Short mmCIF file of C-alpha atoms in Angstrom, two decimals:
data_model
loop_
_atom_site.label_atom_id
_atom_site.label_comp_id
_atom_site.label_asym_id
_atom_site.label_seq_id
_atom_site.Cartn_x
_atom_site.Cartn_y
_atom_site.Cartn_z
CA UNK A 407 42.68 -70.36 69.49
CA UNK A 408 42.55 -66.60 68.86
CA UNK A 409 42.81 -64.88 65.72
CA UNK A 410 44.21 -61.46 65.94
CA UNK A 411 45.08 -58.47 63.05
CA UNK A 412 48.74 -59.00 62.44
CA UNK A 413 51.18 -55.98 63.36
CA UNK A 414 54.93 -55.36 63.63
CA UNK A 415 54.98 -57.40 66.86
CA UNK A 416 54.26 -60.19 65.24
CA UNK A 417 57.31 -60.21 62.99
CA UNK A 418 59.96 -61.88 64.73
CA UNK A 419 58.01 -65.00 65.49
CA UNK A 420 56.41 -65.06 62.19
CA UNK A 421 59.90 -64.96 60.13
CA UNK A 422 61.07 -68.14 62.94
CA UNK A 423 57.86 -70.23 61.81
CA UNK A 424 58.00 -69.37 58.17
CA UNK A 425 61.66 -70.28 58.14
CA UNK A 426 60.59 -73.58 60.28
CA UNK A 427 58.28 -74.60 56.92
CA UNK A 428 60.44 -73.59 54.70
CA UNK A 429 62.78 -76.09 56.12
CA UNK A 430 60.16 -78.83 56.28
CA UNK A 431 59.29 -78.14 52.72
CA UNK A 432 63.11 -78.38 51.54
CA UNK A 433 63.90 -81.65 53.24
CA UNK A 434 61.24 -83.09 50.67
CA UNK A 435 63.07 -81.09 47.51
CA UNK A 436 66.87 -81.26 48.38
CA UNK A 437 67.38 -79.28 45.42
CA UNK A 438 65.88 -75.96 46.96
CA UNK A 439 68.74 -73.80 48.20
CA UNK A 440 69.06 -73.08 52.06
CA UNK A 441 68.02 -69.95 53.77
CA UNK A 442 68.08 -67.94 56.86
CA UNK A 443 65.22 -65.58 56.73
CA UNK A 444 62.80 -65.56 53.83
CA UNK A 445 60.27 -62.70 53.07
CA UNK A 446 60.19 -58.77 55.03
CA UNK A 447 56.91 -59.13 56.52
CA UNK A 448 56.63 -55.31 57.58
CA UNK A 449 55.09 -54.04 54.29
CA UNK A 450 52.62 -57.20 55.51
CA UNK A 451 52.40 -55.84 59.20
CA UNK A 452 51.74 -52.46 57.74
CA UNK A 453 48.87 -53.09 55.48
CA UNK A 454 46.24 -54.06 58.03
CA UNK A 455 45.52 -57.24 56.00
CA UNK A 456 46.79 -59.73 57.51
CA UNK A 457 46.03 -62.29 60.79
CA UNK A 458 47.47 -64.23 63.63
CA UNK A 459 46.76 -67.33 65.57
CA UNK A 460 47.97 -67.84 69.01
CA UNK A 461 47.15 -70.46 71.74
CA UNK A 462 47.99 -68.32 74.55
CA UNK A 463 51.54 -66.71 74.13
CA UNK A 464 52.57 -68.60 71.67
CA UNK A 465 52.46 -67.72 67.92
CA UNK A 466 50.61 -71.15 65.77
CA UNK A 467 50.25 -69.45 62.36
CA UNK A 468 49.87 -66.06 60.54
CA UNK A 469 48.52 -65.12 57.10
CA UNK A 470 48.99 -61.93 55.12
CA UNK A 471 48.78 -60.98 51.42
CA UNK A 472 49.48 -57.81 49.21
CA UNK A 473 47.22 -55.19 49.15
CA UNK A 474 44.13 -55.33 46.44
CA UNK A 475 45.53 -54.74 42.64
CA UNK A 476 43.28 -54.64 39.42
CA UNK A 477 43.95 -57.41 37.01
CA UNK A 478 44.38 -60.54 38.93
CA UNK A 479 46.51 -62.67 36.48
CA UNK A 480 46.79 -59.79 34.24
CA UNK A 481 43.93 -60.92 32.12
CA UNK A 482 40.68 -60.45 34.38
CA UNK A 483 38.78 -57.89 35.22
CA UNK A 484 38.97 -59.25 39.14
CA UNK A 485 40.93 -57.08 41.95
CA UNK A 486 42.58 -59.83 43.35
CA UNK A 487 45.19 -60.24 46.75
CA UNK A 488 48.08 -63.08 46.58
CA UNK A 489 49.41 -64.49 49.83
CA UNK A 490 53.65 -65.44 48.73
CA UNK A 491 54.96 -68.10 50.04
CA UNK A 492 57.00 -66.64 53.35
CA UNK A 493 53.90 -64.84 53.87
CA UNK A 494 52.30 -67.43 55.86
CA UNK A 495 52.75 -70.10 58.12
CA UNK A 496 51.48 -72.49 60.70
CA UNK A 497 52.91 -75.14 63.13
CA UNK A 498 52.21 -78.38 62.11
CA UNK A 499 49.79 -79.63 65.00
CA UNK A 500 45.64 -79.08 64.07
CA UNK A 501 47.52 -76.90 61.01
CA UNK A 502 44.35 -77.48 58.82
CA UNK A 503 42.02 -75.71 61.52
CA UNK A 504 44.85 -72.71 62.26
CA UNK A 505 44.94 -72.02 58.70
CA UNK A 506 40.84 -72.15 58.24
CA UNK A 507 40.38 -69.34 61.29
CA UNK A 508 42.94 -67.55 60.00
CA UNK A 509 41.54 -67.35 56.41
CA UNK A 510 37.70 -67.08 57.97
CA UNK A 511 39.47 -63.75 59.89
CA UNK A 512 41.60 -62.16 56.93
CA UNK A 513 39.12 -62.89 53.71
CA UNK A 514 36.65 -60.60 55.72
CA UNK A 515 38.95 -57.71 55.31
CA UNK A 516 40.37 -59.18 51.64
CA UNK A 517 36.67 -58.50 50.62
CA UNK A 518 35.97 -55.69 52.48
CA UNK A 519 38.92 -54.15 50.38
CA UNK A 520 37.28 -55.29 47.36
CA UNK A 521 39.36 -58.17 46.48
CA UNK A 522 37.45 -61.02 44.54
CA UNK A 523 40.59 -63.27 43.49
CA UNK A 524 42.37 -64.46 46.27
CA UNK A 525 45.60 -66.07 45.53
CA UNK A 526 47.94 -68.25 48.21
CA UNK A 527 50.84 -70.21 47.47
CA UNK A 528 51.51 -73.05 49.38
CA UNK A 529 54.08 -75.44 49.89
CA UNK A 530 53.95 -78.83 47.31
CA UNK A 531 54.27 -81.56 49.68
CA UNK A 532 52.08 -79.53 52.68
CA UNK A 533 49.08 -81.64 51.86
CA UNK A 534 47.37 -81.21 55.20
CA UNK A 535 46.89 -77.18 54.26
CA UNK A 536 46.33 -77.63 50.60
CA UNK A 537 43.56 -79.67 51.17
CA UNK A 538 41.89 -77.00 54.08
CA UNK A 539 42.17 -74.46 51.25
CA UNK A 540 40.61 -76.98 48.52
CA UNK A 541 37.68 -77.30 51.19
CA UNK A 542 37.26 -73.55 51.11
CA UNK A 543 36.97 -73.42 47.07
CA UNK A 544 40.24 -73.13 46.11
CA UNK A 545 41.93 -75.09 42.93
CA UNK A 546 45.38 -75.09 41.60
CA UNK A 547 46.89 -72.90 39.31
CA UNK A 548 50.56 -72.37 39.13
CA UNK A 549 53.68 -74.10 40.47
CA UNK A 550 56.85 -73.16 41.66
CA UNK A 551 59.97 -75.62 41.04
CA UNK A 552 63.68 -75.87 41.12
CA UNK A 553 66.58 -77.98 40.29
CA UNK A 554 70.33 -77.66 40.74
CA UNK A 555 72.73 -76.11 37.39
CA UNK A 556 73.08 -79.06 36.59
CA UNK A 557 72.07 -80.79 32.68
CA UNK A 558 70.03 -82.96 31.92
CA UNK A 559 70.44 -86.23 30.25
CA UNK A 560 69.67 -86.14 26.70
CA UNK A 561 71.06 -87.13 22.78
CA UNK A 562 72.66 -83.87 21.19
CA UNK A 563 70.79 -83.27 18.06
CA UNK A 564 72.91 -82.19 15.43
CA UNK A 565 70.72 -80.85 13.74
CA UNK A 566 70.00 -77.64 15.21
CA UNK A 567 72.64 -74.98 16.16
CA UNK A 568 71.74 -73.17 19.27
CA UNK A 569 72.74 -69.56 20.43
CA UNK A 570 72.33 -66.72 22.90
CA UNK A 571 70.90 -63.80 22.20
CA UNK A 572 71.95 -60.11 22.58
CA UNK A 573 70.33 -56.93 22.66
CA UNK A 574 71.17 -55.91 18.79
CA UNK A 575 69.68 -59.96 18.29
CA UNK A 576 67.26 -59.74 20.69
CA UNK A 577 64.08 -59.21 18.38
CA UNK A 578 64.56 -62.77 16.72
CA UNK A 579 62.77 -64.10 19.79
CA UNK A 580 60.09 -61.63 19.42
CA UNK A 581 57.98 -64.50 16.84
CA UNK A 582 58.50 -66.88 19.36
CA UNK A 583 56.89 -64.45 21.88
CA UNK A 584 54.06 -64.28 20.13
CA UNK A 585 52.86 -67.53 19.53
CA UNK A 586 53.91 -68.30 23.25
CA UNK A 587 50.93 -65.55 23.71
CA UNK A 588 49.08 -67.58 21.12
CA UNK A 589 49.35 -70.45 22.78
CA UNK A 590 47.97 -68.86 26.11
CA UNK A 591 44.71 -68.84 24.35
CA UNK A 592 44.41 -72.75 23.66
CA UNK A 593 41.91 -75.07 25.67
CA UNK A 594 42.04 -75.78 28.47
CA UNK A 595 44.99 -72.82 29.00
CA UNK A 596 42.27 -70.22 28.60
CA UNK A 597 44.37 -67.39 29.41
CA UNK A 598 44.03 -63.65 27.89
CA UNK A 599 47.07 -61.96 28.57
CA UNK A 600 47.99 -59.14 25.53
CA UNK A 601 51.66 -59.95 24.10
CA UNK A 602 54.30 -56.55 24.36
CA UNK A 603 55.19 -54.60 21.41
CA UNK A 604 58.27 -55.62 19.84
CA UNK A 605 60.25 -52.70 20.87
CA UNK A 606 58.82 -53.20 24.52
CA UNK A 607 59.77 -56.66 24.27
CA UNK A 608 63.25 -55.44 23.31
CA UNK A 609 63.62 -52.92 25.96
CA UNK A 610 62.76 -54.95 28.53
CA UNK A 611 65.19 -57.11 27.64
CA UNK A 612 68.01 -55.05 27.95
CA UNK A 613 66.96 -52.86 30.89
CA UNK A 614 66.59 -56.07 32.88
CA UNK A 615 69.81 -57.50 32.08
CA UNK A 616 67.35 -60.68 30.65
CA UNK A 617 69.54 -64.00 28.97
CA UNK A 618 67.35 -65.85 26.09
CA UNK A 619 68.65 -68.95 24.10
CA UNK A 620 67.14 -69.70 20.79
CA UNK A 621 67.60 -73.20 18.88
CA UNK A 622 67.85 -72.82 15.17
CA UNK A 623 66.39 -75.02 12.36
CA UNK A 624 67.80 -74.36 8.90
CA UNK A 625 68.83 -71.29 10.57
CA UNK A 626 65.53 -69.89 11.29
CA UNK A 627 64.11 -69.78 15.01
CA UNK A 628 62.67 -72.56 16.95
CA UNK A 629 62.94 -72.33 20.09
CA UNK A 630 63.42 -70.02 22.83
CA UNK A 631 64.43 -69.47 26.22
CA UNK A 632 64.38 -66.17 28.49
CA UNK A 633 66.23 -66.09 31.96
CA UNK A 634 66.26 -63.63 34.46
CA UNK A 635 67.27 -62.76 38.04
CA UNK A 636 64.05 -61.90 39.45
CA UNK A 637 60.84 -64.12 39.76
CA UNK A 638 57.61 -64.21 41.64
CA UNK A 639 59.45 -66.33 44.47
CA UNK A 640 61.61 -65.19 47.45
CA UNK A 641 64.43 -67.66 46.62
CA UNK A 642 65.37 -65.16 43.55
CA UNK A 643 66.61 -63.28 46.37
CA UNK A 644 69.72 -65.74 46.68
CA UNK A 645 72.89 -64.78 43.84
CA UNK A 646 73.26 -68.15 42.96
CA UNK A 647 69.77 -68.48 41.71
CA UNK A 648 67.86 -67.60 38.05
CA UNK A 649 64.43 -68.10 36.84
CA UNK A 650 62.76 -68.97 33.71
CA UNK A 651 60.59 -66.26 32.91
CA UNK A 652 59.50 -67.94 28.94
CA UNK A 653 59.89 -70.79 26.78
CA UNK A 654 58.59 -72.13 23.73
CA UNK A 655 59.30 -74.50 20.89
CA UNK A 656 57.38 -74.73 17.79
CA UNK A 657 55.40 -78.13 17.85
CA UNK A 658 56.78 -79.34 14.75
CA UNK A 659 60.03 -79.26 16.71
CA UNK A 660 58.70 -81.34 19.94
CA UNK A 661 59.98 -84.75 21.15
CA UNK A 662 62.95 -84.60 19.55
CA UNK A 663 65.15 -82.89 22.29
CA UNK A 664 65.30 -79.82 21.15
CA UNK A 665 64.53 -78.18 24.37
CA UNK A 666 66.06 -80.17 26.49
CA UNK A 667 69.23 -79.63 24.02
CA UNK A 668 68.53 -75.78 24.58
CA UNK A 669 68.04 -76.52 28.15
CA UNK A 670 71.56 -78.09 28.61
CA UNK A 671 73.27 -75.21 26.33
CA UNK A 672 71.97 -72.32 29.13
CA UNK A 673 72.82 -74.40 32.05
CA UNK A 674 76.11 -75.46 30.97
CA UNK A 675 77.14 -71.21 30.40
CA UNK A 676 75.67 -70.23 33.57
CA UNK A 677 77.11 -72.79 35.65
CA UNK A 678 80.36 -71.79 34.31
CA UNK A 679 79.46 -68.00 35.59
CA UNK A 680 78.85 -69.47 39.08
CA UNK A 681 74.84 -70.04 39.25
CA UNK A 682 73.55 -73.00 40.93
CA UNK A 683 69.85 -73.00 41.41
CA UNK A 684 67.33 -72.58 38.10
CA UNK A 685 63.56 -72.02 39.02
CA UNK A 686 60.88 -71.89 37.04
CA UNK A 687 56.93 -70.76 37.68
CA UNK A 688 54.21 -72.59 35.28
CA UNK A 689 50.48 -73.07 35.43
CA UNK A 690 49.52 -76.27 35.58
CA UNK A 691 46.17 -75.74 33.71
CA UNK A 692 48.74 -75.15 30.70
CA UNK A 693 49.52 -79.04 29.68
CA UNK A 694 52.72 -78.53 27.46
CA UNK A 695 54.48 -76.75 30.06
CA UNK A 696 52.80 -79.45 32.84
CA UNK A 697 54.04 -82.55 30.91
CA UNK A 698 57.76 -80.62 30.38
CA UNK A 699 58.58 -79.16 33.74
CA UNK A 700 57.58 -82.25 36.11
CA UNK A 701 60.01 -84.31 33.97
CA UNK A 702 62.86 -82.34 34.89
CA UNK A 703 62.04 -79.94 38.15
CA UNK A 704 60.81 -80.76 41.24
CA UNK A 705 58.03 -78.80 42.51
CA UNK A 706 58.04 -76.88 45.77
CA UNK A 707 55.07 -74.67 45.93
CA UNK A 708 51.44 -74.67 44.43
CA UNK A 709 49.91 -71.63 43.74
CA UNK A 710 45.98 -71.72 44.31
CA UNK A 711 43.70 -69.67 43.42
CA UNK A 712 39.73 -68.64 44.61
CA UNK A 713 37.39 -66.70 42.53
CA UNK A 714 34.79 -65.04 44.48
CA UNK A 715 31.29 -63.90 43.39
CA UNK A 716 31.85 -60.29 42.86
CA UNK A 717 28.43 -59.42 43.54
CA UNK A 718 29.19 -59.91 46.99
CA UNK A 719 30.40 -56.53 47.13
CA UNK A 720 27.45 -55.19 46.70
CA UNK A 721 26.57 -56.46 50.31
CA UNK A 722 30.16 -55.92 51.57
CA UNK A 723 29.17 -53.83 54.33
CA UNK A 724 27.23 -56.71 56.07
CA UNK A 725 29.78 -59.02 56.05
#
């Protein structure tokens, strides 16, 4: 096997074998959309990050990742890298050992450049390279999953009245935000990240063209549930496809179908404006959104995560 730097050469047989597990990953989830190409790799190419396997001519896996940005998660101090999925691939055969040289090759430069947190997101059901990156200190952090426009099956509770929101009604989502943010903070979520001012919050709403859905008790706010067109996965690239970017429901106002009530409400609208795919990204270190989103998407990537000793950039010049 030899490892190379990936270039612009590399491209066209990278997009053919990222495409090829794609495929293998979506006859396991039949609800993931088809598609003919998947991520640009030349920002990849370009960056000087990434690597290559090859048994003589012929391409058996590549790896890249974004360049080094502050704030991995957006809560750390860590200067972290993040592989997308699209961004890497290998052929099936010895896949374990093409994607351990690879990583052996690239996390040299990844920490090199400083990066501490390195970030890869892998396919759900590829067990044999999940388990090659467990080996190498890796753990799970966030999923990826999908299901068709289509509802779900639940008892309409009359007892809450549900609505979408527009950007003069907007702000009566804002609570909702905040004790999402709250909520961040819980054991064993663990997760700083600083809520948005209300009239950020509001703003970004509007400027992104954002949908949100509240559910109403008594006619104050329950629930709540923001949709947008883009998400941290390729497949928001296809029209027909939206992504959940929040949700919350007070806990007084869980296990009684109230979000699965809201759920249908959004689904049933957008369908009707011709969407067919609804993603949605979760950590699954966060139980209440674990326990919800299994139950009703099916999960095609895991995002995993390695923290590194920072220290070791003290030596970084040795390595």
């Amino acid at each position: 096997m030899n490892i190379v730097n990936f270039t612009r050469e590399h491209i066209a047989n990278a997009k053919e074998l990222a495409l090829s597990c794609y495929q293998e990953e979506q006859n396991r989830v039949p609800d993931l959309p088809g598609a003919k190409e998947l991520t640009d790799l030349t920002y990849f190419a370009d960056n000087g990050l990434g690597a290559a396997a090859y048994e003589g001519n012929t391409m058996t896996g590549f790896l890249c990742c974004t360049e080094p940005f502050d704030h991995a998660f957006g809560s750390t101090d860590a200067k972290g890298i993040f592989s997308p999925m699209g961004t890497h691939a290998a052929v099936r055969q010895n896949r374990a050992d093409i994607y351990a040289a690879m990583y052996r090759f690239a996390a040299r430069k990844w920490v090199r450049a400083g990066a501490v947190s390195h970030g890869i997101c892998l396919y759900a059901h590829d067990e044999t390279a999940q388990q090659q990156f467990f080996r190498y200190g890796f753990g799970m952090r966030c999923i990826d999953a999908v299901r068709t426009m289509e509802p779900i099956t639940c008892i309409r509770n009359e007892n809450y009245e549900i609505e979408e929101l527009t950007p003069e009604t907007i702000s009566l989502a804002y609570p909702l935000e905040l004790m999402l943010m709250r909520h961040y903070y819980s054991s064993p979520f663990f997760m700083n990240r600083a809520a948005a001012a209300q009239e950020d919050f509001c703003s970004t709403f509007t400027a992104e063209e954002e949908r949100c859905f509240i559910s109403r008790y008594k006619g104050q706010p329950c629930a709540y549930l923001k949709i947008s067109q883009s998400g941290e996965t390729c497949i928001t690239e296809i029209p027909e496809y939206l992504h959940i970017t929040a949700a919350y429901c007070l806990s007084e106002h869980r296990g009684k179908g109230v979000f699965q009530n809201l759920l249908n409400y959004a689904v049933d609208l957008l369908k009707k404006e011709g969407y067919a795919y609804l993603g949605v990204d979760y950590e699954s270190l966060n139980p209440t959104a674990y326990a919800f989103w299994q139950k009703y998407f099916s999960a095609y990537t895991h995002g995993l995560v390695r923290r590194i000793d920072e220290h070791i950039l003290q030596v970084s010049e040795r390595i």
